[in-house]
Amino acid sequence: MKGFWHDAVEFFPILMNGVALTIIVTIGSLLLSTVLGLIWAMMRVSGIKALSMLSASLINVIRGIPIIVLLFYLYFVMPDLGVTLSALQAAILGLGIAYSAYQAENFRAGIEAIDKGQIEAAQSIGMGWWLTMRRVVLPQAVRIVLPPYGNVMIMMLKDSSQASTITVAELALQGKLIASSTFKNTSVFTLVAVMYLTMSIPLILLVRHFEKRAGKR
Amino acid sequence: MIELSDVHKSFGKVEVLKGITASVQKGEVVCIIGPSGSGKSTILRCINGLESYDRGEISVEGLKVDRDAPSIVNIRTQVSMVFQRFNLFPHRTALENVVEGPLYVKKEPRAQALERGRALLAQVGLAEKADAHPPQLSGGQQQRVAIARALAMQPKAILFDEPTSALDPELVGDVLGVMRKLADDGMTMVVVTHEMGFARDVADRVLFIDGGVIVEQGPAKSVLNQPQHVRTQDFLRRVLHPL
């Protein structure tokens, strides 16, 4: 145990570099997946058949490819096609795209849960599609969507570790590097696990807050 | 002002409107009565383009109703609708519900819209509820807010789709009172209703619809007091004397 604390003090600063990258990857891909997910969801509910089918197939393609393969593709294959991304860019792009499919389905479920009478009331006062979305549907859908959105945040935080497979030195990879050069596997990976948990706990509490608020109405 | 000519409408294989021809003059109050499933609500929903129709033509002030044409916005701002289940926006206060259309569809100046919104809430007897959210209001209060929301568009006509059917009996009177006042002020109204007393006292004309056709129509008192058609007689007997 004494050894652990000694190791912890020694490795903590290096692991914190990994934490910084983990947070950057998580926030970056969260923002990207939110924007893309909203676009896919809007296409899905647009009522325009071509758009809705395009979005449905996109979502299925994205869902059917493992994140790790998506990352390899962006990082190792894209250069052959003339597009070179840094490891960090490829990680954010890959995770963002991969999660946009889940975000889109979540947003769509939220939008479709809104009572049809709400949309008719909006139409009856002359609102068009976009105004109905912006003023009536989306503000109500947010309440429904937030709890699952919080869960996606937690999953993304943990899945950001997959960026290690394309050399992004985030928390998991930093840990692995230290462990393989010091052989202090127990100390290092315990520390890594505790650091992930520490970052997850605020998010878990946030989800609980969202759930309580959503349950009130 | 509102003209329907040989309007047909099917939902899948079920034909709900089988050639409706009718007109509503400016300032007229027309009640549509009939058994459920007869197509009453569908007629209203076709007039403001919430529902499409298959054949025939509907026009409002000479403008053809086509829910896929841009002109539908123009028609909807002239013909407001009040729904059976109120359909207020639950995330906005009563006043915000009322001024939503004026502010975001008609782009009225904020101060002016709010002032008129408050006046409309006062007109329906809810001045003190301006800041309440719909879930905090009773059904009758919600429906009166919905009427104020319809009025806020300064419409030329209002369509009422069974406005009191979802209300507790003791709250029906408040809503009918507001509607009667509107009628007295000369508002053009088309009301789908089961309130025969309201139809008799307030309506200029009554249409009795059954099976997707207008079975009988005429001045309210004559249709309700001396129905000519056997189906009308039968319907009225069942509505007025259910036991």
PDB file of C-alpha atoms in Angstrom, chain A residues 13-204:
ATOM      1  CA  PRO A  13       1.682  14.347 -13.145  1.00  0.00           C
ATOM      2  CA  ILE A  14       2.313  12.210 -16.258  1.00  0.00           C
ATOM      3  CA  LEU A  15      -1.161  10.681 -16.060  1.00  0.00           C
ATOM      4  CA  MET A  16      -2.628  14.170 -15.748  1.00  0.00           C
ATOM      5  CA  ASN A  17      -1.257  14.900 -19.232  1.00  0.00           C
ATOM      6  CA  GLY A  18      -3.313  11.926 -20.358  1.00  0.00           C
ATOM      7  CA  VAL A  19      -6.367  13.255 -18.518  1.00  0.00           C
ATOM      8  CA  ALA A  20      -6.075  16.542 -20.387  1.00  0.00           C
ATOM      9  CA  LEU A  21      -6.143  14.726 -23.732  1.00  0.00           C
ATOM     10  CA  THR A  22      -8.985  12.479 -22.575  1.00  0.00           C
ATOM     11  CA  ILE A  23     -11.040  15.566 -21.765  1.00  0.00           C
ATOM     12  CA  ILE A  24     -10.189  17.216 -25.079  1.00  0.00           C
ATOM     13  CA  VAL A  25     -11.159  14.105 -27.044  1.00  0.00           C
ATOM     14  CA  THR A  26     -14.375  13.656 -25.039  1.00  0.00           C
ATOM     15  CA  ILE A  27     -15.555  17.254 -25.355  1.00  0.00           C
ATOM     16  CA  GLY A  28     -14.521  17.496 -28.993  1.00  0.00           C
ATOM     17  CA  SER A  29     -16.308  14.349 -30.045  1.00  0.00           C
ATOM     18  CA  LEU A  30     -19.308  15.167 -27.833  1.00  0.00           C
ATOM     19  CA  LEU A  31     -19.784  18.501 -29.628  1.00  0.00           C
ATOM     20  CA  LEU A  32     -19.282  16.944 -33.048  1.00  0.00           C
ATOM     21  CA  SER A  33     -21.632  14.036 -32.358  1.00  0.00           C
ATOM     22  CA  THR A  34     -24.277  16.425 -31.021  1.00  0.00           C
ATOM     23  CA  VAL A  35     -24.206  18.615 -34.109  1.00  0.00           C
ATOM     24  CA  LEU A  36     -24.136  15.667 -36.510  1.00  0.00           C
ATOM     25  CA  GLY A  37     -26.765  13.792 -34.491  1.00  0.00           C
ATOM     26  CA  LEU A  38     -29.079  16.823 -34.636  1.00  0.00           C
ATOM     27  CA  ILE A  39     -28.611  17.066 -38.397  1.00  0.00           C
ATOM     28  CA  TRP A  40     -29.345  13.344 -38.914  1.00  0.00           C
ATOM     29  CA  ALA A  41     -32.378  13.567 -36.620  1.00  0.00           C
ATOM     30  CA  MET A  42     -33.758  16.645 -38.408  1.00  0.00           C
ATOM     31  CA  MET A  43     -33.320  14.889 -41.745  1.00  0.00           C
ATOM     32  CA  ARG A  44     -35.114  11.878 -40.312  1.00  0.00           C
ATOM     33  CA  VAL A  45     -38.187  13.858 -39.221  1.00  0.00           C
ATOM     34  CA  SER A  46     -38.146  16.350 -42.105  1.00  0.00           C
ATOM     35  CA  GLY A  47     -40.961  14.548 -43.902  1.00  0.00           C
ATOM     36  CA  ILE A  48     -38.846  14.615 -47.082  1.00  0.00           C
ATOM     37  CA  LYS A  49     -38.426  11.020 -48.122  1.00  0.00           C
ATOM     38  CA  ALA A  50     -34.990  11.316 -49.764  1.00  0.00           C
ATOM     39  CA  LEU A  51     -33.510  13.091 -46.744  1.00  0.00           C
ATOM     40  CA  SER A  52     -35.047  10.712 -44.261  1.00  0.00           C
ATOM     41  CA  MET A  53     -33.832   7.642 -46.151  1.00  0.00           C
ATOM     42  CA  LEU A  54     -30.356   9.087 -46.585  1.00  0.00           C
ATOM     43  CA  SER A  55     -30.162   9.765 -42.869  1.00  0.00           C
ATOM     44  CA  ALA A  56     -31.482   6.302 -41.978  1.00  0.00           C
ATOM     45  CA  SER A  57     -28.866   4.595 -44.143  1.00  0.00           C
ATOM     46  CA  LEU A  58     -26.073   6.809 -42.821  1.00  0.00           C
ATOM     47  CA  ILE A  59     -27.061   5.946 -39.271  1.00  0.00           C
ATOM     48  CA  ASN A  60     -27.091   2.230 -40.073  1.00  0.00           C
ATOM     49  CA  VAL A  61     -23.699   2.340 -41.783  1.00  0.00           C
ATOM     50  CA  ILE A  62     -22.165   4.209 -38.856  1.00  0.00           C
ATOM     51  CA  ARG A  63     -23.788   1.885 -36.328  1.00  0.00           C
ATOM     52  CA  GLY A  64     -22.542  -1.177 -38.167  1.00  0.00           C
ATOM     53  CA  ILE A  65     -18.868  -0.251 -38.059  1.00  0.00           C
ATOM     54  CA  PRO A  66     -16.871  -0.705 -34.830  1.00  0.00           C
ATOM     55  CA  ILE A  67     -15.403   2.528 -33.473  1.00  0.00           C
ATOM     56  CA  ILE A  68     -11.918   1.130 -33.618  1.00  0.00           C
ATOM     57  CA  VAL A  69     -12.221   0.340 -37.334  1.00  0.00           C
ATOM     58  CA  LEU A  70     -13.569   3.828 -37.972  1.00  0.00           C
ATOM     59  CA  LEU A  71     -10.534   5.256 -36.181  1.00  0.00           C
ATOM     60  CA  PHE A  72      -8.112   3.085 -38.156  1.00  0.00           C
ATOM     61  CA  TYR A  73      -9.830   4.146 -41.344  1.00  0.00           C
ATOM     62  CA  LEU A  74      -9.557   7.843 -40.606  1.00  0.00           C
ATOM     63  CA  TYR A  75      -5.985   7.655 -39.350  1.00  0.00           C
ATOM     64  CA  PHE A  76      -4.379   5.032 -41.617  1.00  0.00           C
ATOM     65  CA  VAL A  77      -6.518   4.988 -44.782  1.00  0.00           C
ATOM     66  CA  MET A  78      -7.349   8.660 -45.271  1.00  0.00           C
ATOM     67  CA  PRO A  79      -3.693   9.608 -45.934  1.00  0.00           C
ATOM     68  CA  ASP A  80      -3.790   7.246 -48.943  1.00  0.00           C
ATOM     69  CA  LEU A  81      -6.725   9.286 -50.199  1.00  0.00           C
ATOM     70  CA  GLY A  82      -4.732  12.470 -49.722  1.00  0.00           C
ATOM     71  CA  VAL A  83      -6.276  13.572 -46.408  1.00  0.00           C
ATOM     72  CA  THR A  84      -3.831  13.524 -43.547  1.00  0.00           C
ATOM     73  CA  LEU A  85      -5.253  14.003 -40.078  1.00  0.00           C
ATOM     74  CA  SER A  86      -3.365  14.304 -36.829  1.00  0.00           C
ATOM     75  CA  ALA A  87      -4.062  11.494 -34.380  1.00  0.00           C
ATOM     76  CA  LEU A  88      -6.097  13.859 -32.204  1.00  0.00           C
ATOM     77  CA  GLN A  89      -8.161  15.115 -35.159  1.00  0.00           C
ATOM     78  CA  ALA A  90      -8.814  11.566 -36.337  1.00  0.00           C
ATOM     79  CA  ALA A  91      -9.840  10.527 -32.816  1.00  0.00           C
ATOM     80  CA  ILE A  92     -12.328  13.398 -32.381  1.00  0.00           C
ATOM     81  CA  LEU A  93     -13.701  12.933 -35.888  1.00  0.00           C
ATOM     82  CA  GLY A  94     -14.011   9.143 -35.519  1.00  0.00           C
ATOM     83  CA  LEU A  95     -15.651   9.147 -32.112  1.00  0.00           C
ATOM     84  CA  GLY A  96     -17.849  12.096 -33.130  1.00  0.00           C
ATOM     85  CA  ILE A  97     -19.111  10.286 -36.220  1.00  0.00           C
ATOM     86  CA  ALA A  98     -19.526   6.958 -34.413  1.00  0.00           C
ATOM     87  CA  TYR A  99     -21.594   8.520 -31.631  1.00  0.00           C
ATOM     88  CA  SER A 100     -23.620  10.751 -33.958  1.00  0.00           C
ATOM     89  CA  ALA A 101     -25.680   7.682 -34.865  1.00  0.00           C
ATOM     90  CA  TYR A 102     -26.714   7.088 -31.241  1.00  0.00           C
ATOM     91  CA  GLN A 103     -27.272  10.790 -30.664  1.00  0.00           C
ATOM     92  CA  ALA A 104     -29.481  10.959 -33.766  1.00  0.00           C
ATOM     93  CA  GLU A 105     -31.678   8.075 -32.617  1.00  0.00           C
ATOM     94  CA  ASN A 106     -31.943   9.624 -29.173  1.00  0.00           C
ATOM     95  CA  PHE A 107     -32.890  13.041 -30.562  1.00  0.00           C
ATOM     96  CA  ARG A 108     -35.382  11.497 -32.960  1.00  0.00           C
ATOM     97  CA  ALA A 109     -37.065   9.582 -30.147  1.00  0.00           C
ATOM     98  CA  GLY A 110     -37.322  12.837 -28.184  1.00  0.00           C
ATOM     99  CA  ILE A 111     -38.812  14.723 -31.118  1.00  0.00           C
ATOM    100  CA  GLU A 112     -41.288  11.977 -31.916  1.00  0.00           C
ATOM    101  CA  ALA A 113     -42.413  11.797 -28.300  1.00  0.00           C
ATOM    102  CA  ILE A 114     -43.913  15.286 -28.594  1.00  0.00           C
ATOM    103  CA  ASP A 115     -47.716  15.178 -28.843  1.00  0.00           C
ATOM    104  CA  LYS A 116     -48.958  15.659 -32.414  1.00  0.00           C
ATOM    105  CA  GLY A 117     -51.451  18.193 -31.102  1.00  0.00           C
ATOM    106  CA  GLN A 118     -48.519  20.476 -30.297  1.00  0.00           C
ATOM    107  CA  ILE A 119     -47.420  20.454 -33.921  1.00  0.00           C
ATOM    108  CA  GLU A 120     -50.980  21.030 -35.118  1.00  0.00           C
ATOM    109  CA  ALA A 121     -51.384  23.940 -32.730  1.00  0.00           C
ATOM    110  CA  ALA A 122     -48.168  25.456 -34.064  1.00  0.00           C
ATOM    111  CA  GLN A 123     -49.323  24.961 -37.653  1.00  0.00           C
ATOM    112  CA  SER A 124     -52.724  26.425 -36.868  1.00  0.00           C
ATOM    113  CA  ILE A 125     -51.120  29.727 -35.906  1.00  0.00           C
ATOM    114  CA  GLY A 126     -49.223  29.748 -39.182  1.00  0.00           C
ATOM    115  CA  MET A 127     -45.853  28.374 -38.097  1.00  0.00           C
ATOM    116  CA  GLY A 128     -43.763  26.669 -40.748  1.00  0.00           C
ATOM    117  CA  TRP A 129     -41.682  23.521 -40.234  1.00  0.00           C
ATOM    118  CA  TRP A 130     -38.561  25.189 -38.907  1.00  0.00           C
ATOM    119  CA  LEU A 131     -40.371  27.623 -36.605  1.00  0.00           C
ATOM    120  CA  THR A 132     -42.441  24.731 -35.217  1.00  0.00           C
ATOM    121  CA  MET A 133     -39.230  22.814 -34.505  1.00  0.00           C
ATOM    122  CA  ARG A 134     -37.435  25.759 -32.939  1.00  0.00           C
ATOM    123  CA  ARG A 135     -40.236  27.234 -30.844  1.00  0.00           C
ATOM    124  CA  VAL A 136     -42.432  24.242 -30.003  1.00  0.00           C
ATOM    125  CA  VAL A 137     -40.881  20.809 -30.558  1.00  0.00           C
ATOM    126  CA  LEU A 138     -37.199  21.119 -29.666  1.00  0.00           C
ATOM    127  CA  PRO A 139     -37.660  23.027 -26.376  1.00  0.00           C
ATOM    128  CA  GLN A 140     -39.969  20.235 -25.192  1.00  0.00           C
ATOM    129  CA  ALA A 141     -37.835  17.441 -26.625  1.00  0.00           C
ATOM    130  CA  VAL A 142     -34.766  18.656 -24.707  1.00  0.00           C
ATOM    131  CA  ARG A 143     -36.317  17.579 -21.417  1.00  0.00           C
ATOM    132  CA  ILE A 144     -36.889  14.073 -22.721  1.00  0.00           C
ATOM    133  CA  VAL A 145     -33.513  13.797 -24.404  1.00  0.00           C
ATOM    134  CA  LEU A 146     -31.283  15.041 -21.592  1.00  0.00           C
ATOM    135  CA  PRO A 147     -31.083  11.915 -19.383  1.00  0.00           C
ATOM    136  CA  PRO A 148     -29.970   9.599 -22.234  1.00  0.00           C
ATOM    137  CA  TYR A 149     -27.706  12.398 -23.450  1.00  0.00           C
ATOM    138  CA  GLY A 150     -25.964  12.319 -20.082  1.00  0.00           C
ATOM    139  CA  ASN A 151     -25.453   8.585 -20.468  1.00  0.00           C
ATOM    140  CA  VAL A 152     -23.873   9.149 -23.860  1.00  0.00           C
ATOM    141  CA  MET A 153     -21.484  11.624 -22.215  1.00  0.00           C
ATOM    142  CA  ILE A 154     -20.347   8.945 -19.765  1.00  0.00           C
ATOM    143  CA  MET A 155     -19.930   6.367 -22.517  1.00  0.00           C
ATOM    144  CA  MET A 156     -17.929   8.832 -24.597  1.00  0.00           C
ATOM    145  CA  LEU A 157     -15.609   9.615 -21.726  1.00  0.00           C
ATOM    146  CA  LYS A 158     -14.801   5.940 -21.423  1.00  0.00           C
ATOM    147  CA  ASP A 159     -14.695   5.245 -25.161  1.00  0.00           C
ATOM    148  CA  SER A 160     -12.224   8.100 -25.635  1.00  0.00           C
ATOM    149  CA  SER A 161      -9.709   5.476 -24.478  1.00  0.00           C
ATOM    150  CA  GLN A 162     -10.080   3.897 -27.917  1.00  0.00           C
ATOM    151  CA  ALA A 163      -8.133   6.872 -29.253  1.00  0.00           C
ATOM    152  CA  SER A 164      -5.098   5.143 -27.724  1.00  0.00           C
ATOM    153  CA  THR A 165      -5.210   2.692 -30.630  1.00  0.00           C
ATOM    154  CA  ILE A 166      -4.220   5.481 -33.014  1.00  0.00           C
ATOM    155  CA  THR A 167      -1.460   6.868 -30.753  1.00  0.00           C
ATOM    156  CA  VAL A 168      -3.396   9.609 -28.948  1.00  0.00           C
ATOM    157  CA  ALA A 169      -1.593   9.635 -25.584  1.00  0.00           C
ATOM    158  CA  GLU A 170      -4.724  10.027 -23.511  1.00  0.00           C
ATOM    159  CA  LEU A 171      -5.144   8.564 -20.037  1.00  0.00           C
ATOM    160  CA  ALA A 172      -5.295   4.867 -21.003  1.00  0.00           C
ATOM    161  CA  LEU A 173      -2.289   5.037 -23.320  1.00  0.00           C
ATOM    162  CA  GLN A 174      -0.247   7.095 -20.834  1.00  0.00           C
ATOM    163  CA  GLY A 175      -0.972   4.408 -18.266  1.00  0.00           C
ATOM    164  CA  LYS A 176       0.031   1.652 -20.623  1.00  0.00           C
ATOM    165  CA  LEU A 177       3.277   3.443 -21.503  1.00  0.00           C
ATOM    166  CA  ILE A 178       4.208   3.937 -17.856  1.00  0.00           C
ATOM    167  CA  ALA A 179       3.270   0.369 -16.978  1.00  0.00           C
ATOM    168  CA  SER A 180       5.316  -1.163 -19.741  1.00  0.00           C
ATOM    169  CA  SER A 181       8.401   0.844 -18.830  1.00  0.00           C
ATOM    170  CA  THR A 182       8.134   0.432 -15.021  1.00  0.00           C
ATOM    171  CA  PHE A 183       6.311  -2.941 -14.757  1.00  0.00           C
ATOM    172  CA  LYS A 184       4.196  -1.421 -11.942  1.00  0.00           C
ATOM    173  CA  ASN A 185       1.001  -2.660 -13.522  1.00  0.00           C
ATOM    174  CA  THR A 186      -1.077  -2.737 -10.328  1.00  0.00           C
ATOM    175  CA  SER A 187      -0.315   0.804  -9.218  1.00  0.00           C
ATOM    176  CA  VAL A 188      -0.620   2.321 -12.654  1.00  0.00           C
ATOM    177  CA  PHE A 189      -3.853   0.701 -13.785  1.00  0.00           C
ATOM    178  CA  THR A 190      -5.493   1.172 -10.382  1.00  0.00           C
ATOM    179  CA  LEU A 191      -4.629   4.820 -10.654  1.00  0.00           C
ATOM    180  CA  VAL A 192      -5.946   5.002 -14.226  1.00  0.00           C
ATOM    181  CA  ALA A 193      -9.206   3.343 -13.215  1.00  0.00           C
ATOM    182  CA  VAL A 194      -9.666   5.701 -10.253  1.00  0.00           C
ATOM    183  CA  MET A 195      -9.030   8.705 -12.486  1.00  0.00           C
ATOM    184  CA  TYR A 196     -11.668   7.596 -15.017  1.00  0.00           C
ATOM    185  CA  LEU A 197     -14.094   6.987 -12.174  1.00  0.00           C
ATOM    186  CA  THR A 198     -13.388  10.426 -10.729  1.00  0.00           C
ATOM    187  CA  MET A 199     -14.257  12.012 -14.051  1.00  0.00           C
ATOM    188  CA  SER A 200     -17.399   9.883 -14.451  1.00  0.00           C
ATOM    189  CA  ILE A 201     -18.904  10.635 -11.055  1.00  0.00           C
ATOM    190  CA  PRO A 202     -19.862  14.264 -11.799  1.00  0.00           C
ATOM    191  CA  LEU A 203     -21.461  13.077 -15.024  1.00  0.00           C
ATOM    192  CA  ILE A 204     -23.363  10.338 -13.212  1.00  0.00           C
TER     193      ILE A 204
END
